[in-house]
Short mmCIF file of C-alpha atoms (C1' of nucleotides) in Angstrom, two decimals:
data_model
loop_
_atom_site.label_atom_id
_atom_site.label_comp_id
_atom_site.label_asym_id
_atom_site.label_seq_id
_atom_site.Cartn_x
_atom_site.Cartn_y
_atom_site.Cartn_z
CA MET A 1 -28.87 -18.55 21.57
CA ARG A 2 -27.92 -21.57 19.51
CA GLU A 3 -24.45 -22.98 19.47
CA ARG A 4 -22.74 -25.30 17.08
CA SER A 5 -19.13 -26.36 16.72
CA ARG A 6 -16.85 -23.72 18.14
CA PRO A 7 -13.10 -23.26 18.38
CA SER A 8 -11.62 -25.09 21.30
CA ALA A 9 -10.37 -21.91 22.92
CA ALA A 10 -13.88 -20.61 23.41
CA ARG A 11 -15.41 -20.84 26.82
CA ALA A 12 -12.75 -23.25 27.95
CA SER A 13 -13.05 -21.88 31.45
CA GLY A 14 -16.72 -22.67 31.63
CA ALA A 15 -17.64 -19.04 32.11
CA PRO A 16 -19.76 -17.51 29.35
CA ALA A 17 -17.80 -15.63 26.73
CA ILE A 18 -18.59 -11.95 27.09
CA VAL A 19 -16.44 -10.53 24.33
CA SER A 20 -15.36 -12.27 21.16
CA LEU A 21 -12.36 -11.48 19.02
CA ASP A 22 -13.06 -12.04 15.34
CA LEU A 23 -10.71 -12.20 12.43
CA VAL A 24 -11.29 -11.28 8.80
CA CYS A 25 -8.26 -12.64 6.96
CA CYS A 26 -7.95 -11.24 3.47
CA ALA A 27 -5.86 -12.08 0.46
CA ALA A 28 -6.04 -11.07 -3.16
CA ALA A 29 -7.28 -13.89 -5.37
CA GLY A 30 -7.59 -13.04 -9.02
CA ARG A 31 -10.28 -10.47 -9.47
CA HIS A 32 -11.69 -10.93 -6.00
CA LEU A 33 -10.71 -10.46 -2.43
CA ALA A 34 -10.78 -13.78 -0.63
CA VAL A 35 -11.62 -14.23 3.04
CA LEU A 36 -10.70 -17.18 5.23
CA VAL A 37 -13.65 -19.00 6.77
CA ARG A 38 -13.83 -21.98 9.02
CA SER A 39 -16.30 -24.43 7.55
CA GLY A 40 -17.49 -26.35 10.54
CA GLY A 41 -18.22 -29.79 9.17
CA ARG A 42 -21.10 -28.87 6.93
CA ALA A 43 -20.82 -26.33 4.17
CA SER A 44 -23.64 -24.27 5.54
CA ALA A 45 -22.07 -23.69 8.94
CA MET A 46 -19.41 -21.23 7.95
CA MET A 47 -17.96 -18.75 10.38
CA LEU A 48 -15.11 -16.36 10.64
CA PRO A 49 -12.36 -17.51 12.98
CA TRP A 50 -13.03 -16.16 16.43
CA THR A 51 -12.04 -16.70 20.02
CA ALA A 52 -13.13 -15.54 23.41
CA LEU A 53 -11.20 -12.52 24.51
CA ASP A 54 -9.07 -13.14 27.57
CA PRO A 55 -9.51 -10.08 29.80
CA ALA A 56 -5.97 -10.47 31.10
CA THR A 57 -4.30 -9.97 27.75
CA ALA A 58 -3.74 -6.81 25.76
CA ILE A 59 -6.25 -6.90 22.95
CA ASP A 60 -3.92 -5.99 20.09
CA ALA A 61 -1.45 -8.60 21.24
CA ALA A 62 -4.24 -11.12 21.63
CA ALA A 63 -5.39 -10.46 18.09
CA ALA A 64 -1.89 -10.85 16.71
CA ARG A 65 -1.37 -14.06 18.62
CA PHE A 66 -4.74 -15.48 17.61
CA ALA A 67 -4.02 -14.66 13.98
CA ARG A 68 -0.66 -16.40 14.19
CA GLU A 69 -2.27 -19.44 15.77
CA GLN A 70 -5.02 -19.67 13.21
CA LEU A 71 -2.85 -19.05 10.21
CA GLY A 72 0.25 -20.94 11.23
CA ARG A 73 2.18 -17.78 10.48
CA ALA A 74 2.06 -14.11 11.30
CA PRO A 75 -0.09 -12.04 8.93
CA VAL A 76 1.76 -9.40 6.97
CA TRP A 77 -0.57 -6.74 8.33
CA ILE A 78 -3.26 -6.55 10.96
CA ALA A 79 -5.40 -3.77 12.33
CA GLN A 80 -8.51 -3.33 14.39
CA VAL A 81 -11.73 -2.74 12.51
CA GLY A 82 -13.89 -1.91 15.48
CA ALA A 83 -16.23 -3.21 18.11
CA SER A 84 -19.74 -4.29 17.29
CA GLY A 85 -22.43 -5.34 19.65
CA ASP A 86 -26.11 -5.23 18.99
CA GLY A 87 -28.95 -7.57 18.38
CA ARG A 88 -27.20 -9.37 15.58
CA ARG A 89 -26.14 -12.94 16.08
CA HIS A 90 -22.63 -14.11 16.79
CA PRO A 91 -21.60 -17.79 16.91
CA SER A 92 -20.31 -17.33 20.43
CA GLY A 93 -23.37 -15.64 21.76
CA ALA A 94 -21.07 -12.82 22.83
CA SER A 95 -22.78 -9.53 23.44
CA LEU A 96 -19.73 -7.67 22.14
CA SER A 97 -17.30 -8.52 19.36
CA VAL A 98 -14.04 -6.85 18.41
CA CYS A 99 -13.09 -7.39 14.80
CA TYR A 100 -9.59 -7.35 13.34
CA VAL A 101 -8.61 -7.49 9.71
CA ALA A 102 -5.51 -9.42 8.75
CA VAL A 103 -3.77 -9.51 5.40
CA LEU A 104 -1.96 -12.44 3.82
CA PRO A 105 0.02 -12.59 0.60
CA ALA A 106 -1.81 -13.83 -2.46
CA GLY A 107 -1.47 -17.55 -2.91
CA THR A 108 -1.19 -18.39 0.78
CA PRO A 109 -2.78 -21.82 1.22
CA ALA A 110 -5.71 -22.12 3.57
CA PRO A 111 -4.87 -23.77 6.91
CA ASP A 112 -6.53 -27.05 7.84
CA GLY A 113 -10.23 -26.70 8.43
CA MET A 114 -10.41 -23.38 6.66
CA GLU A 115 -10.97 -22.28 3.14
CA TRP A 116 -10.79 -19.18 1.02
CA VAL A 117 -14.09 -17.75 -0.11
CA ALA A 118 -14.44 -14.78 -2.42
CA ALA A 119 -15.83 -11.90 -0.39
CA PRO A 120 -18.96 -11.42 -2.55
CA ASP A 121 -19.79 -15.15 -2.28
CA LEU A 122 -19.57 -15.07 1.48
CA THR A 123 -23.08 -15.51 2.75
CA GLY A 124 -24.70 -17.48 5.47
CA LEU A 125 -22.52 -16.17 8.26
CA ALA A 126 -24.06 -15.20 11.55
CA SER A 127 -25.36 -11.73 10.98
CA ARG A 128 -22.82 -9.93 13.13
CA GLN A 129 -19.96 -11.69 11.39
CA GLN A 130 -21.58 -11.06 8.04
CA ALA A 131 -21.42 -7.35 8.72
CA MET A 132 -17.75 -7.58 9.66
CA VAL A 133 -16.67 -8.52 6.16
CA PRO A 134 -17.59 -5.30 4.36
CA ALA A 135 -16.39 -3.34 7.37
CA ALA A 136 -13.02 -5.07 7.20
CA VAL A 137 -12.74 -4.47 3.47
CA ALA A 138 -13.60 -0.83 4.02
CA ALA A 139 -10.92 -0.63 6.69
CA LEU A 140 -8.39 -1.98 4.22
CA ARG A 141 -9.46 0.47 1.56
CA ASP A 142 -9.38 3.40 3.96
CA ARG A 143 -5.89 2.61 5.21
CA MET A 144 -4.22 1.46 2.02
CA ASP A 145 -2.98 4.97 1.35
CA ILE A 146 -1.27 5.32 4.70
CA ALA A 147 0.03 1.78 5.11
CA PRO A 148 1.67 -0.46 2.52
CA ILE A 149 -1.21 -2.91 2.51
CA ALA A 150 -1.29 -3.51 -1.22
CA PHE A 151 2.44 -4.22 -1.30
CA ARG A 152 2.13 -6.75 1.49
CA MET A 153 -0.55 -8.60 -0.43
CA LEU A 154 2.08 -9.54 -2.99
CA ALA A 155 5.25 -11.58 -2.87
CA PRO A 156 8.39 -9.57 -2.02
CA GLU A 157 9.10 -9.25 -5.73
CA PHE A 158 6.19 -8.28 -7.91
CA THR A 159 5.33 -6.69 -11.22
CA LEU A 160 3.72 -3.31 -11.47
CA SER A 161 0.73 -4.87 -13.20
CA GLU A 162 0.20 -7.13 -10.21
CA LEU A 163 0.41 -4.14 -7.88
CA GLN A 164 -2.07 -2.26 -9.99
CA GLN A 165 -4.45 -5.22 -9.92
CA VAL A 166 -4.37 -5.20 -6.14
CA TYR A 167 -5.14 -1.52 -6.08
CA GLU A 168 -8.01 -2.06 -8.50
CA LEU A 169 -9.25 -4.89 -6.34
CA LEU A 170 -9.30 -2.85 -3.16
CA LEU A 171 -10.61 0.30 -4.77
CA GLY A 172 -13.19 -1.55 -6.79
CA ARG A 173 -12.48 0.27 -10.01
CA ARG A 174 -10.09 0.24 -12.95
CA LEU A 175 -7.04 2.46 -12.97
CA HIS A 176 -5.14 3.92 -15.86
CA LYS A 177 -1.81 2.22 -16.33
CA ALA A 178 0.32 5.21 -17.17
CA SER A 179 -1.15 7.37 -14.44
CA PHE A 180 -0.71 4.64 -11.86
CA ARG A 181 2.94 4.18 -12.71
CA ARG A 182 3.65 7.88 -12.85
CA ALA A 183 2.21 8.37 -9.37
CA LEU A 184 4.12 5.39 -8.07
CA GLN A 185 7.34 6.65 -9.60
CA GLY A 186 6.89 10.03 -7.98
CA ALA A 187 6.45 8.50 -4.57
CA TYR A 188 9.76 6.63 -4.57
CA LEU A 189 8.17 3.55 -3.10
CA VAL A 190 9.58 0.77 -5.23
CA GLU A 191 12.94 -0.14 -6.68
CA PRO A 192 13.49 -2.35 -9.71
CA THR A 193 15.23 -5.67 -9.40
CA ASP A 194 17.31 -7.29 -12.11
CA SER A 195 14.69 -9.95 -12.68
CA TRP A 196 12.00 -10.13 -15.30
CA ARG A 197 9.06 -12.45 -15.33
CA SER A 198 7.64 -13.87 -18.53
CA GLU A 199 4.13 -15.08 -18.01
CA GLY A 200 2.62 -16.57 -21.11
CA ARG A 201 1.78 -14.17 -23.85
CA GLY A 202 3.20 -10.71 -23.95
CA ARG A 203 6.38 -8.92 -23.08
CA PRO A 204 8.06 -9.98 -19.81
CA ALA A 205 7.48 -7.69 -16.86
CA GLN A 206 10.20 -6.26 -14.69
CA LEU A 207 10.07 -7.24 -11.04
CA PHE A 208 10.11 -4.61 -8.31
CA ARG A 209 10.37 -4.68 -4.58
CA TYR A 210 8.88 -2.39 -1.97
CA ALA A 211 11.66 -0.04 -0.85
CA PRO A 212 10.24 3.28 0.33
CA ARG A 213 12.65 6.17 0.39
CA LYS A 214 12.38 8.99 2.86
CA ARG A 215 10.65 12.03 1.51
CA ARG A 216 9.68 15.32 3.04
CA GLY A 217 6.21 15.13 4.49
CA VAL A 218 3.75 15.73 1.70
CA ARG A 219 0.52 17.23 2.89
CA ARG A 220 -2.48 16.62 0.80
CA SER A 221 -4.91 19.35 0.05
CA VAL A 222 -8.37 19.65 1.50
CA ARG A 223 -10.85 17.38 -0.20
CA PHE A 224 -14.48 18.31 -0.13
CA GLU A 225 -15.46 15.98 -2.93
CA LEU A 226 -16.60 13.06 -0.81
CA LEU A 227 -18.56 15.22 1.54
CA GLY A 228 -22.23 15.88 1.50
CA MET I 1 -6.10 -1.30 40.70
CA ARG I 2 -6.86 1.93 42.52
CA GLU I 3 -10.25 3.53 42.38
CA ARG I 4 -11.43 6.99 43.17
CA SER I 5 -14.71 8.74 42.67
CA ARG I 6 -16.61 7.18 39.81
CA PRO I 7 -19.83 7.94 37.96
CA SER I 8 -22.85 6.53 39.67
CA ALA I 9 -23.76 4.34 36.72
CA ALA I 10 -20.63 2.30 37.12
CA ARG I 11 -20.86 -1.02 38.86
CA ALA I 12 -24.28 -0.20 40.17
CA SER I 13 -25.18 -3.86 40.03
CA GLY I 14 -22.28 -4.81 42.25
CA ALA I 15 -20.72 -6.94 39.54
CA PRO I 16 -17.33 -5.77 38.29
CA ALA I 17 -17.43 -3.73 35.10
CA ILE I 18 -15.87 -5.76 32.33
CA VAL I 19 -16.17 -3.32 29.45
CA SER I 20 -16.26 0.45 29.70
CA LEU I 21 -17.71 2.87 27.21
CA ASP I 22 -15.70 6.08 27.05
CA LEU I 23 -16.52 9.38 25.44
CA VAL I 24 -14.21 11.98 23.98
CA CYS I 25 -16.42 15.01 23.43
CA CYS I 26 -14.79 17.58 21.20
CA ALA I 27 -15.54 21.15 20.30
CA ALA I 28 -13.53 23.82 18.58
CA ALA I 29 -12.34 26.48 21.02
CA GLY I 30 -10.25 29.21 19.50
CA ARG I 31 -7.00 27.78 18.28
CA HIS I 32 -7.43 24.53 20.13
CA LEU I 33 -9.67 21.55 20.18
CA ALA I 34 -11.34 21.30 23.57
CA VAL I 35 -12.32 18.05 25.24
CA LEU I 36 -14.90 17.58 27.97
CA VAL I 37 -13.56 16.11 31.20
CA ARG I 38 -15.22 15.28 34.43
CA SER I 39 -13.20 16.78 37.24
CA GLY I 40 -14.02 14.61 40.18
CA GLY I 41 -13.83 16.97 43.12
CA ARG I 42 -10.13 17.68 42.95
CA ALA I 43 -8.42 19.13 39.94
CA SER I 44 -6.00 16.26 39.71
CA ALA I 45 -8.64 13.57 39.38
CA MET I 46 -9.77 14.25 35.85
CA MET I 47 -11.33 11.61 33.71
CA LEU I 48 -13.20 11.27 30.47
CA PRO I 49 -16.87 10.51 30.92
CA TRP I 50 -17.38 6.78 30.91
CA THR I 51 -19.92 4.17 31.88
CA ALA I 52 -20.09 0.45 32.20
CA LEU I 53 -21.34 -1.13 29.02
CA ASP I 54 -24.61 -2.91 29.43
CA PRO I 55 -24.31 -6.20 27.51
CA ALA I 56 -27.99 -6.14 26.69
CA THR I 57 -27.86 -2.91 24.68
CA ALA I 58 -26.58 -2.28 21.19
CA ILE I 59 -23.27 -0.53 21.63
CA ASP I 60 -23.79 2.27 19.12
CA ALA I 61 -27.16 3.03 20.64
CA ALA I 62 -25.67 2.87 24.12
CA ALA I 63 -22.99 5.34 23.14
CA ALA I 64 -25.51 7.73 21.64
CA ARG I 65 -27.69 7.50 24.72
CA PHE I 66 -24.80 7.94 27.14
CA ALA I 67 -23.63 10.98 25.20
CA ARG I 68 -27.09 12.49 25.35
CA GLU I 69 -27.28 11.84 29.09
CA GLN I 70 -23.90 13.33 29.80
CA LEU I 71 -24.30 16.35 27.58
CA GLY I 72 -27.94 17.12 28.19
CA ARG I 73 -28.39 17.09 24.44
CA ALA I 74 -27.54 14.91 21.48
CA PRO I 75 -24.11 15.50 20.00
CA VAL I 76 -24.08 16.72 16.42
CA TRP I 77 -21.90 13.79 15.41
CA ILE I 78 -20.65 10.63 17.04
CA ALA I 79 -18.58 7.69 15.86
CA GLN I 80 -16.67 4.82 17.30
CA VAL I 81 -12.94 5.24 17.68
CA GLY I 82 -12.10 1.69 18.63
CA ALA I 83 -11.58 -0.75 21.41
CA SER I 84 -8.52 -0.65 23.62
CA GLY I 85 -7.53 -3.06 26.29
CA ASP I 86 -4.09 -3.62 27.57
CA GLY I 87 -2.04 -3.01 30.65
CA ARG I 88 -2.90 0.66 30.76
CA ARG I 89 -5.04 1.95 33.54
CA HIS I 90 -8.69 2.83 33.27
CA PRO I 91 -10.71 4.50 36.04
CA SER I 92 -13.18 1.64 36.01
CA GLY I 93 -10.63 -1.09 36.18
CA ALA I 94 -12.23 -2.45 33.02
CA SER I 95 -10.07 -4.78 31.01
CA LEU I 96 -11.59 -3.50 27.81
CA SER I 97 -12.75 -0.06 26.79
CA VAL I 98 -14.65 1.06 23.73
CA CYS I 99 -14.10 4.70 22.87
CA TYR I 100 -16.47 6.98 21.00
CA VAL I 101 -15.80 10.48 19.79
CA ALA I 102 -18.61 13.01 19.91
CA VAL I 103 -18.71 16.47 18.42
CA LEU I 104 -20.42 19.56 19.83
CA PRO I 105 -20.78 23.01 18.31
CA ALA I 106 -18.25 25.59 19.39
CA GLY I 107 -19.45 27.54 22.39
CA THR I 108 -21.50 24.77 23.93
CA PRO I 109 -21.33 25.27 27.71
CA ALA I 110 -19.90 22.46 29.79
CA PRO I 111 -22.52 20.48 31.71
CA ASP I 112 -22.45 20.45 35.50
CA GLY I 113 -19.43 18.70 36.88
CA MET I 114 -17.55 18.88 33.62
CA GLU I 115 -15.25 21.35 32.00
CA TRP I 116 -13.61 22.00 28.68
CA VAL I 117 -9.88 21.43 28.56
CA ALA I 118 -7.74 22.15 25.52
CA ALA I 119 -6.57 18.83 24.12
CA PRO I 120 -2.86 19.59 24.46
CA ASP I 121 -3.34 20.60 28.12
CA LEU I 122 -5.09 17.38 28.91
CA THR I 123 -2.74 15.41 31.09
CA GLY I 124 -3.11 13.36 34.19
CA LEU I 125 -5.76 11.06 32.84
CA ALA I 126 -5.57 7.37 33.48
CA SER I 127 -3.19 6.11 30.85
CA ARG I 128 -5.75 4.28 28.77
CA GLN I 129 -8.00 7.32 28.66
CA GLN I 130 -5.00 9.50 27.93
CA ALA I 131 -4.36 7.47 24.80
CA MET I 132 -7.95 7.84 23.70
CA VAL I 133 -7.68 11.57 23.18
CA PRO I 134 -5.19 11.58 20.29
CA ALA I 135 -6.95 8.53 18.84
CA ALA I 136 -10.25 10.38 18.89
CA VAL I 137 -8.73 13.45 17.29
CA ALA I 138 -7.18 11.27 14.61
CA ALA I 139 -10.57 9.67 14.00
CA LEU I 140 -12.07 13.13 13.52
CA ARG I 141 -9.32 14.12 11.13
CA ASP I 142 -9.58 10.91 9.15
CA ARG I 143 -13.32 11.21 8.70
CA MET I 144 -13.74 14.92 8.19
CA ASP I 145 -13.53 14.49 4.44
CA ILE I 146 -16.32 11.95 4.28
CA ALA I 147 -18.62 13.40 6.92
CA PRO I 148 -19.55 17.04 7.54
CA ILE I 149 -17.77 17.14 10.88
CA ALA I 150 -16.28 20.59 10.48
CA PHE I 151 -19.64 22.07 9.53
CA ARG I 152 -21.29 20.55 12.58
CA MET I 153 -18.72 22.14 14.83
CA LEU I 154 -20.16 25.51 13.90
CA ALA I 155 -23.49 27.18 14.38
CA PRO I 156 -25.98 26.60 11.55
CA GLU I 157 -24.88 29.89 10.03
CA PHE I 158 -21.17 30.52 9.85
CA THR I 159 -18.58 32.51 8.00
CA LEU I 160 -16.11 30.92 5.65
CA SER I 161 -13.26 32.12 7.85
CA GLU I 162 -14.75 30.23 10.77
CA LEU I 163 -15.07 27.13 8.66
CA GLN I 164 -11.49 27.46 7.52
CA GLN I 165 -10.33 27.83 11.12
CA VAL I 166 -12.02 24.57 12.03
CA TYR I 167 -10.33 22.83 9.15
CA GLU I 168 -7.00 24.26 10.22
CA LEU I 169 -7.66 23.14 13.75
CA LEU I 170 -8.41 19.58 12.79
CA LEU I 171 -5.70 19.31 10.18
CA GLY I 172 -3.13 21.01 12.37
CA ARG I 173 -1.84 23.31 9.68
CA ARG I 174 -2.63 26.56 7.95
CA LEU I 175 -4.61 26.59 4.74
CA HIS I 176 -4.54 29.02 1.89
CA LYS I 177 -7.62 31.19 1.89
CA ALA I 178 -8.21 31.42 -1.83
CA SER I 179 -7.59 27.74 -2.44
CA PHE I 180 -9.85 26.76 0.43
CA ARG I 181 -12.71 28.81 -0.90
CA ARG I 182 -12.20 27.71 -4.46
CA ALA I 183 -12.37 24.06 -3.42
CA LEU I 184 -15.41 24.70 -1.28
CA GLN I 185 -17.13 26.52 -4.10
CA GLY I 186 -16.47 23.65 -6.46
CA ALA I 187 -18.02 21.15 -4.08
CA TYR I 188 -21.39 22.88 -3.83
CA LEU I 189 -21.54 22.33 -0.09
CA VAL I 190 -22.63 25.71 1.21
CA GLU I 191 -25.12 28.34 0.23
CA PRO I 192 -24.94 32.00 1.17
CA THR I 193 -27.53 33.56 3.41
CA ASP I 194 -28.61 37.17 3.31
CA SER I 195 -26.92 37.92 6.60
CA TRP I 196 -23.55 39.43 7.25
CA ARG I 197 -21.70 39.43 10.51
CA SER I 198 -19.52 42.32 11.61
CA GLU I 199 -17.15 41.18 14.27
CA GLY I 200 -14.92 43.92 15.54
CA ARG I 201 -12.33 45.10 13.17
CA GLY I 202 -12.47 44.41 9.49
CA ARG I 203 -15.02 43.96 6.78
CA PRO I 204 -18.19 42.06 7.72
CA ALA I 205 -18.28 38.45 6.62
CA GLN I 206 -21.12 36.84 4.77
CA LEU I 207 -22.86 34.01 6.54
CA PHE I 208 -23.30 30.63 4.90
CA ARG I 209 -25.15 27.51 5.78
CA TYR I 210 -24.36 23.89 5.07
CA ALA I 211 -26.53 22.84 2.15
CA PRO I 212 -24.88 20.08 0.13
CA ARG I 213 -26.14 19.63 -3.38
CA LYS I 214 -26.14 16.29 -5.11
CA ARG I 215 -23.20 15.72 -7.37
CA ARG I 216 -22.05 12.77 -9.38
CA GLY I 217 -19.69 10.59 -7.41
CA VAL I 218 -16.21 11.99 -7.71
CA ARG I 219 -13.51 9.38 -7.35
CA ARG I 220 -10.21 10.58 -6.10
CA SER I 221 -7.02 9.45 -7.65
CA VAL I 222 -4.62 7.02 -6.09
CA ARG I 223 -2.45 8.66 -3.47
CA PHE I 224 0.90 7.18 -2.66
CA GLU I 225 2.23 10.23 -0.89
CA LEU I 226 1.46 9.22 2.66
CA LEU I 227 2.79 5.73 2.21
CA GLY I 228 6.17 4.44 3.23
"C1'" DG Q 1 6.97 -13.44 -41.17
"C1'" DA Q 2 2.49 -11.48 -39.76
"C1'" DC Q 3 -0.71 -11.26 -35.90
"C1'" DT Q 4 -1.85 -11.09 -30.97
"C1'" DT Q 5 -0.97 -9.94 -26.34
"C1'" DA Q 6 0.87 -7.63 -22.57
"C1'" DA Q 7 4.60 -4.35 -20.69
"C1'" DG Q 8 6.26 -0.04 -20.65
"C1'" DT Q 9 6.75 5.03 -22.35
"C1'" DC Q 10 5.59 9.69 -24.30
"C1'" DG Q 11 3.26 13.89 -24.71
"C1'" DC Q 12 -0.74 16.65 -24.70
"C1'" DA Q 13 -4.91 19.05 -22.82
"C1'" DG Q 14 -7.48 20.20 -19.04
"C1'" DA Q 15 -8.01 20.45 -14.06
"C1'" DA Q 16 -6.30 21.49 -9.73
"C1'" DA Q 17 -3.48 23.87 -6.29
"C1'" DG Q 18 -0.33 27.44 -4.60
"C1'" DA Q 19 1.18 32.18 -4.41
"C1'" DT Q 20 0.84 37.07 -4.93
"C1'" DA Q 21 -1.63 40.83 -5.46
"C1'" DC Q 22 -5.53 43.24 -5.58
"C1'" DT Q 23 -10.38 45.39 -4.11
"C1'" DA Q 24 -13.94 46.09 -0.41
"C1'" DA Q 25 -15.86 47.29 3.95
"C1'" DT Q 26 -15.50 48.10 8.48
"C1'" DT Q 27 -13.19 50.01 13.22
"C1'" DG Q 28 -9.89 52.98 15.73
"C1'" DC Q 29 -7.70 57.19 16.23
"C1'" DG Q 30 -5.63 61.72 15.54
"C1'" DC G 1 -13.11 64.10 8.51
"C1'" DG G 2 -9.20 61.46 6.81
"C1'" DC G 3 -6.11 57.81 7.16
"C1'" DA G 4 -4.06 53.58 9.00
"C1'" DA G 5 -5.17 49.01 10.40
"C1'" DT G 6 -7.74 44.90 9.91
"C1'" DT G 7 -10.41 41.38 8.00
"C1'" DA G 8 -13.32 39.58 3.92
"C1'" DG G 9 -13.42 38.39 -0.56
"C1'" DT G 10 -11.64 38.15 -5.60
"C1'" DA G 11 -8.52 37.97 -9.73
"C1'" DT G 12 -4.81 36.23 -12.15
"C1'" DC G 13 -0.64 33.87 -13.00
"C1'" DT G 14 2.20 29.83 -12.65
"C1'" DT G 15 3.19 25.27 -11.49
"C1'" DT G 16 1.89 20.81 -10.74
"C1'" DC G 17 -1.10 16.98 -11.23
"C1'" DT G 18 -4.03 13.76 -13.83
"C1'" DG G 19 -6.72 11.46 -17.36
"C1'" DC G 20 -6.12 9.79 -21.74
"C1'" DG G 21 -4.82 8.18 -26.18
"C1'" DA G 22 -1.10 6.83 -28.92
"C1'" DC G 23 3.02 4.82 -29.31
"C1'" DT G 24 7.15 1.37 -28.81
"C1'" DT G 25 8.99 -3.05 -27.14
"C1'" DA G 26 9.19 -7.91 -26.51
"C1'" DA G 27 7.35 -11.98 -26.05
"C1'" DG G 28 4.06 -16.06 -27.85
"C1'" DT G 29 1.06 -18.04 -31.76
"C1'" DC G 30 -0.10 -19.51 -36.22
#
DNA sequence: GACTTAAGTCGCAGAAAGATACTAATTGCG
DNA sequence: CGCAATTAGTATCTTTCTGCGACTTAAGTC
């Protein structure tokens, strides 16, 4: 089990780290989803931020605190992806790793010692961490229709085109503009502001903010389409 | 940290168990979802089946093997629910627990030392295990439209009314018969057999089997309804 | 002023989903 | 036997949802 540079928190007690807590921090960046990696000195030694899990602390709280420490600020959203532990390598040598996915607004600068890498370009991680990235992205995609993840990836005031781009990013496919806006309108999730933003060429876009209004619980119909 | 009767596998080595692997085994039982519990001698000392996680084994494989051991057969479906570790109590005293949800066909008899308890009646578990039950049910509900969970909860040949009852069980609401069948028909997931089953009162029902046919990938539209 | 680009809107055609009502086949009972 | 009760399965109508192309609006560019 090889070891290179590791975060100072790891194995501080001298006891071997049994369980690691790993973080996939995501932000929208143009057409890609960017992930924060710690580049340990050389470019080839990239790793996701991780720490040894303190058995005395609640794990969700530990993840939130670790994210705040690493980012210098609280993420706008965080959730557990899952636990993984098998033959694949982890920088810590931990036999078990619990992965969390955190979301930051687009344009957040990378903290010292870290950098944003587009998710598809992210290679060369230890194999267990490598597998966490698609799992974290899938977790985002799966939960974006029950939590306002896409909205949190934007500044508090945003254009509907920006929002649509985030949805297209996470879903991995293009959406139809009119249909997207109609669905959004019907959900009473945003309210217009008085501001407009002119960005280069075309007509200025109106700015909106996330302001969900209470609605009676809508129950979706049974979907067999993805089964099989 | 109190301890009562525990499975023999736990702490066999004498070292304290750091991570537990817990199992929520589910089966449809009438109008309720039933969960397998180990009733340790007295009725009050119920617990979910759990074991100490062996750091040397891949966790998914360990969960599958533990389920097979406990059930005397392989479950028809199993998936990880997540890791939980906080102040709440666990029978093992473990600081971290990884929960898996397993599915068995309706009517499966409880193994020795275990019994089926309807999920709503399941109280008196250690608090961390208590929280696993709704989380496991939610995991089933969330994944039933991407994995054939409902079909696996039935015998290989089943009636459409039985299938609908399972869906209603997992979704927690009534479905419309005609709409359910129309959607099922359109998904090409089942094929009729030549058998019919007469069960007491009304008209005999035709038996179907799960036989998904390949279809082009259907992409669902953006859903904002559950957001907010 | 004409062209380009992007934002935002309109309306239609087809698909999907809900409801009601209907037919069909069996058991229970007088 | 004949009829009510019960459950399975189907037909049809209506409403809603969704994909899509076409359109208008407002800016920059030449």
